[in-house]
PDB file of C-alpha atoms in Angstrom:
ATOM      1  CA  MET A   1       5.233   9.704 -10.808  1.00 94.00           C
ATOM      2  CA  TYR A   2       3.662   6.428 -11.876  1.00 96.00           C
ATOM      3  CA  GLY A   3       0.840   6.673 -14.406  1.00 96.00           C
ATOM      4  CA  THR A   4      -0.944   9.818 -15.501  1.00 97.00           C
ATOM      5  CA  VAL A   5      -4.100  11.601 -14.429  1.00 97.00           C
ATOM      6  CA  ALA A   6      -5.589  10.741 -17.846  1.00 97.00           C
ATOM      7  CA  GLY A   7      -4.709   7.076 -17.325  1.00 97.00           C
ATOM      8  CA  TRP A   8      -6.193   7.164 -13.840  1.00 97.00           C
ATOM      9  CA  ILE A   9      -9.419   8.742 -15.170  1.00 97.00           C
ATOM     10  CA  THR A  10      -9.732   5.873 -17.661  1.00 97.00           C
ATOM     11  CA  TYR A  11      -8.903   3.233 -15.029  1.00 96.00           C
ATOM     12  CA  ALA A  12     -11.452   4.690 -12.596  1.00 96.00           C
ATOM     13  CA  GLY A  13     -14.117   5.110 -15.278  1.00 96.00           C
ATOM     14  CA  LEU A  14     -13.955   1.426 -16.191  1.00 97.00           C
ATOM     15  CA  ARG A  15     -14.767   0.702 -12.550  1.00 95.00           C
ATOM     16  CA  GLY A  16     -17.671   3.146 -12.347  1.00 95.00           C
ATOM     17  CA  LEU A  17     -15.690   5.749 -10.419  1.00 94.00           C
ATOM     18  CA  THR A  18     -15.128   9.389 -11.294  1.00 95.00           C
ATOM     19  CA  VAL A  19     -11.791  11.173 -11.169  1.00 96.00           C
ATOM     20  CA  ALA A  20     -11.594  14.745 -12.438  1.00 96.00           C
ATOM     21  CA  ASP A  21      -8.583  16.275 -14.183  1.00 97.00           C
ATOM     22  CA  THR A  22      -7.768  18.714 -11.384  1.00 97.00           C
ATOM     23  CA  ALA A  23      -4.752  19.818  -9.392  1.00 97.00           C
ATOM     24  CA  ALA A  24      -6.052  17.768  -6.441  1.00 97.00           C
ATOM     25  CA  SER A  25      -6.085  14.611  -8.596  1.00 97.00           C
ATOM     26  CA  ALA A  26      -2.530  15.244  -9.814  1.00 97.00           C
ATOM     27  CA  GLN A  27      -1.347  15.830  -6.245  1.00 97.00           C
ATOM     28  CA  ALA A  28      -3.069  12.633  -5.054  1.00 97.00           C
ATOM     29  CA  LEU A  29      -1.337  10.702  -7.843  1.00 97.00           C
ATOM     30  CA  VAL A  30       2.055  12.105  -6.812  1.00 97.00           C
ATOM     31  CA  ARG A  31       1.482  11.150  -3.152  1.00 97.00           C
ATOM     32  CA  ALA A  32       0.276   7.703  -4.193  1.00 97.00           C
ATOM     33  CA  SER A  33       3.394   7.273  -6.350  1.00 97.00           C
ATOM     34  CA  ASP A  34       5.562   8.214  -3.379  1.00 96.00           C
ATOM     35  CA  TYR A  35       3.838   5.568  -1.276  1.00 95.00           C
ATOM     36  CA  ILE A  36       4.136   2.846  -3.924  1.00 96.00           C
ATOM     37  CA  ARG A  37       7.814   3.699  -4.545  1.00 96.00           C
ATOM     38  CA  THR A  38       8.863   3.727  -0.901  1.00 92.00           C
ATOM     39  CA  ARG A  39       6.724   0.832   0.317  1.00 92.00           C
ATOM     40  CA  TYR A  40       7.021  -1.577  -2.607  1.00 94.00           C
ATOM     41  CA  VAL A  41       9.190  -0.618  -5.598  1.00 95.00           C
ATOM     42  CA  MET A  42      12.292  -0.085  -3.462  1.00 93.00           C
ATOM     43  CA  ARG A  43      11.863  -3.693  -2.255  1.00 91.00           C
ATOM     44  CA  PHE A  44      11.340  -5.300  -5.648  1.00 92.00           C
ATOM     45  CA  LEU A  45      13.356  -8.349  -6.557  1.00 92.00           C
ATOM     46  CA  ALA A  46      16.065  -7.844  -9.181  1.00 90.00           C
ATOM     47  CA  ASP A  47      13.755  -9.130 -11.944  1.00 90.00           C
ATOM     48  CA  TYR A  48      11.327  -6.212 -11.505  1.00 93.00           C
ATOM     49  CA  ASP A  49      11.390  -2.430 -11.593  1.00 93.00           C
ATOM     50  CA  ASP A  50       8.929   0.422 -11.615  1.00 94.00           C
ATOM     51  CA  THR A  51       7.964  -0.318 -15.232  1.00 95.00           C
ATOM     52  CA  ALA A  52       6.076  -3.460 -14.168  1.00 94.00           C
ATOM     53  CA  PRO A  53       2.410  -2.955 -15.182  1.00 94.00           C
ATOM     54  CA  GLU A  54       1.279  -3.752 -11.648  1.00 96.00           C
ATOM     55  CA  VAL A  55       2.957  -0.557 -10.401  1.00 97.00           C
ATOM     56  CA  GLU A  56       0.694   1.751 -12.392  1.00 97.00           C
ATOM     57  CA  GLU A  57      -2.477  -0.103 -11.388  1.00 97.00           C
ATOM     58  CA  ALA A  58      -1.449  -0.143  -7.726  1.00 97.00           C
ATOM     59  CA  THR A  59      -0.723   3.591  -7.916  1.00 98.00           C
ATOM     60  CA  TYR A  60      -4.209   4.301  -9.255  1.00 98.00           C
ATOM     61  CA  ILE A  61      -5.693   2.294  -6.368  1.00 97.00           C
ATOM     62  CA  ALA A  62      -3.559   4.208  -3.864  1.00 97.00           C
ATOM     63  CA  ALA A  63      -4.408   7.536  -5.498  1.00 97.00           C
ATOM     64  CA  ALA A  64      -8.133   6.973  -4.932  1.00 96.00           C
ATOM     65  CA  PHE A  65      -7.486   6.787  -1.185  1.00 96.00           C
ATOM     66  CA  GLU A  66      -5.297   9.889  -1.377  1.00 96.00           C
ATOM     67  CA  LEU A  67      -7.893  11.859  -3.320  1.00 96.00           C
ATOM     68  CA  THR A  68     -10.658  11.208  -0.785  1.00 94.00           C
ATOM     69  CA  THR A  69      -8.366  11.472   2.273  1.00 93.00           C
ATOM     70  CA  PRO A  70      -5.223  13.520   1.550  1.00 94.00           C
ATOM     71  CA  GLY A  71      -2.285  12.101   3.494  1.00 92.00           C
ATOM     72  CA  PHE A  72      -3.957   8.694   3.909  1.00 92.00           C
ATOM     73  CA  TRP A  73      -0.760   6.762   3.164  1.00 92.00           C
ATOM     74  CA  ALA A  74       1.296   9.016   5.441  1.00 88.00           C
ATOM     75  CA  THR A  75      -0.777   8.204   8.525  1.00 80.00           C
ATOM     76  CA  THR A  76       1.412   7.491  11.533  1.00 76.00           C
ATOM     77  CA  PHE A  77       0.457   4.835  14.037  1.00 68.00           C
ATOM     78  CA  THR A  78       2.022   3.850  17.328  1.00 65.00           C
ATOM     79  CA  PRO A  79       2.169   0.213  18.425  1.00 59.00           C
ATOM     80  CA  SER A  80      -0.371   0.870  21.170  1.00 59.00           C
ATOM     81  CA  GLN A  81      -2.986   1.856  18.557  1.00 66.00           C
ATOM     82  CA  VAL A  82      -2.750  -1.392  16.625  1.00 65.00           C
ATOM     83  CA  LYS A  83      -4.206  -3.955  19.005  1.00 66.00           C
ATOM     84  CA  VAL A  84      -7.193  -6.203  19.489  1.00 67.00           C
ATOM     85  CA  LEU A  85      -9.045  -7.060  22.694  1.00 65.00           C
ATOM     86  CA  THR A  86      -8.312 -10.746  23.367  1.00 69.00           C
ATOM     87  CA  GLU A  87      -9.521 -11.138  26.937  1.00 68.00           C
ATOM     88  CA  VAL A  88     -12.257  -9.319  28.785  1.00 71.00           C
ATOM     89  CA  LYS A  89     -12.020 -10.513  32.388  1.00 78.00           C
ATOM     90  CA  GLY A  90      -8.440  -9.358  32.851  1.00 76.00           C
ATOM     91  CA  ILE A  91      -8.643  -6.753  30.040  1.00 76.00           C
ATOM     92  CA  LYS A  92      -5.921  -8.072  27.779  1.00 74.00           C
ATOM     93  CA  TRP A  93      -4.852  -6.538  24.472  1.00 67.00           C
ATOM     94  CA  THR A  94      -2.761  -8.299  21.843  1.00 68.00           C
ATOM     95  CA  PRO A  95      -0.748  -6.407  19.219  1.00 64.00           C
ATOM     96  CA  VAL A  96      -1.861  -6.978  15.645  1.00 64.00           C
ATOM     97  CA  THR A  97       1.022  -7.561  13.255  1.00 63.00           C
ATOM     98  CA  SER A  98       1.497  -8.649   9.682  1.00 57.00           C
ATOM     99  CA  GLY A  99       4.026 -11.245  10.728  1.00 57.00           C
ATOM    100  CA  LYS A 100       6.810  -9.340   8.996  1.00 56.00           C
ATOM    101  CA  GLY A 101       7.839  -7.894  12.346  1.00 55.00           C
ATOM    102  CA  ASP A 102       8.914  -4.485  11.129  1.00 59.00           C
ATOM    103  CA  ALA A 103       7.736  -0.891  10.913  1.00 62.00           C
ATOM    104  CA  ASP A 104       5.369  -1.848   8.085  1.00 67.00           C
ATOM    105  CA  ASP A 105       3.035  -3.187  10.754  1.00 64.00           C
ATOM    106  CA  MET A 106       2.226   0.441  11.547  1.00 68.00           C
ATOM    107  CA  LEU A 107       1.360   1.509   7.970  1.00 75.00           C
ATOM    108  CA  PRO A 108      -2.026   1.540   6.264  1.00 82.00           C
ATOM    109  CA  THR A 109      -2.343  -1.214   3.676  1.00 85.00           C
ATOM    110  CA  SER A 110      -4.679  -2.147   0.836  1.00 90.00           C
ATOM    111  CA  PRO A 111      -5.392  -5.813   0.089  1.00 91.00           C
ATOM    112  CA  ALA A 112      -5.611  -4.995  -3.638  1.00 95.00           C
ATOM    113  CA  ILE A 113      -2.227  -3.253  -3.660  1.00 94.00           C
ATOM    114  CA  GLU A 114      -0.678  -6.039  -1.589  1.00 92.00           C
ATOM    115  CA  ALA A 115      -2.036  -8.650  -4.028  1.00 93.00           C
ATOM    116  CA  LEU A 116      -0.555  -6.790  -6.995  1.00 94.00           C
ATOM    117  CA  LEU A 117       2.866  -5.894  -5.614  1.00 94.00           C
ATOM    118  CA  VAL A 118       3.922  -8.253  -2.824  1.00 91.00           C
ATOM    119  CA  PRO A 119       4.676 -11.073  -5.318  1.00 92.00           C
ATOM    120  CA  LEU A 120       7.247  -8.752  -6.929  1.00 92.00           C
ATOM    121  CA  THR A 121       9.034  -8.046  -3.638  1.00 89.00           C
ATOM    122  CA  ARG A 122      11.272 -10.031  -1.373  1.00 80.00           C
ATOM    123  CA  TRP A 123       8.196 -10.533   0.855  1.00 71.00           C
ATOM    124  CA  GLY A 124       6.651 -12.583  -1.944  1.00 60.00           C
ATOM    125  CA  MET A 125       9.537 -15.029  -2.071  1.00 60.00           C
ATOM    126  CA  PRO A 126       8.720 -18.557  -0.933  1.00 55.00           C
ATOM    127  CA  ALA A 127      10.480 -19.757   2.187  1.00 49.00           C
ATOM    128  CA  VAL A 128      13.565 -21.874   1.595  1.00 49.00           C
ATOM    129  CA  SER A 129      14.074 -25.004   3.651  1.00 46.00           C
ATOM    130  CA  VAL A 130      17.545 -26.319   4.351  1.00 51.00           C
ATOM    131  CA  ILE A 131      17.807 -29.996   5.163  1.00 54.00           C
TER     132      ILE A 131
END
């Protein structure tokens, strides 16, 4: 598990949020840690590991979602659910993707977590041009 309930209480308190020291909070933190580990930490570049300070902060952000909506990060989507109406006359839908082109397009995401952790992953690597 990344972080502690006590650390999360402090983190939340500084932001005007309340987290209680309960079993539900501990369980939310465990589920959030699972999400952060499997979605980001496993994809870290060789220079980073789960001791990077961004991991704990991202886990606290994820845990807040898990506390209010247990199972939030485990939500399953099908490609047909992730679409946007792009034409009305002929009723046309266009899939919405992250551009990564993988199963991650079907997972819930947080802009704050992405901002903290994507730079530490292979997704955050700049493109290399070969001339």
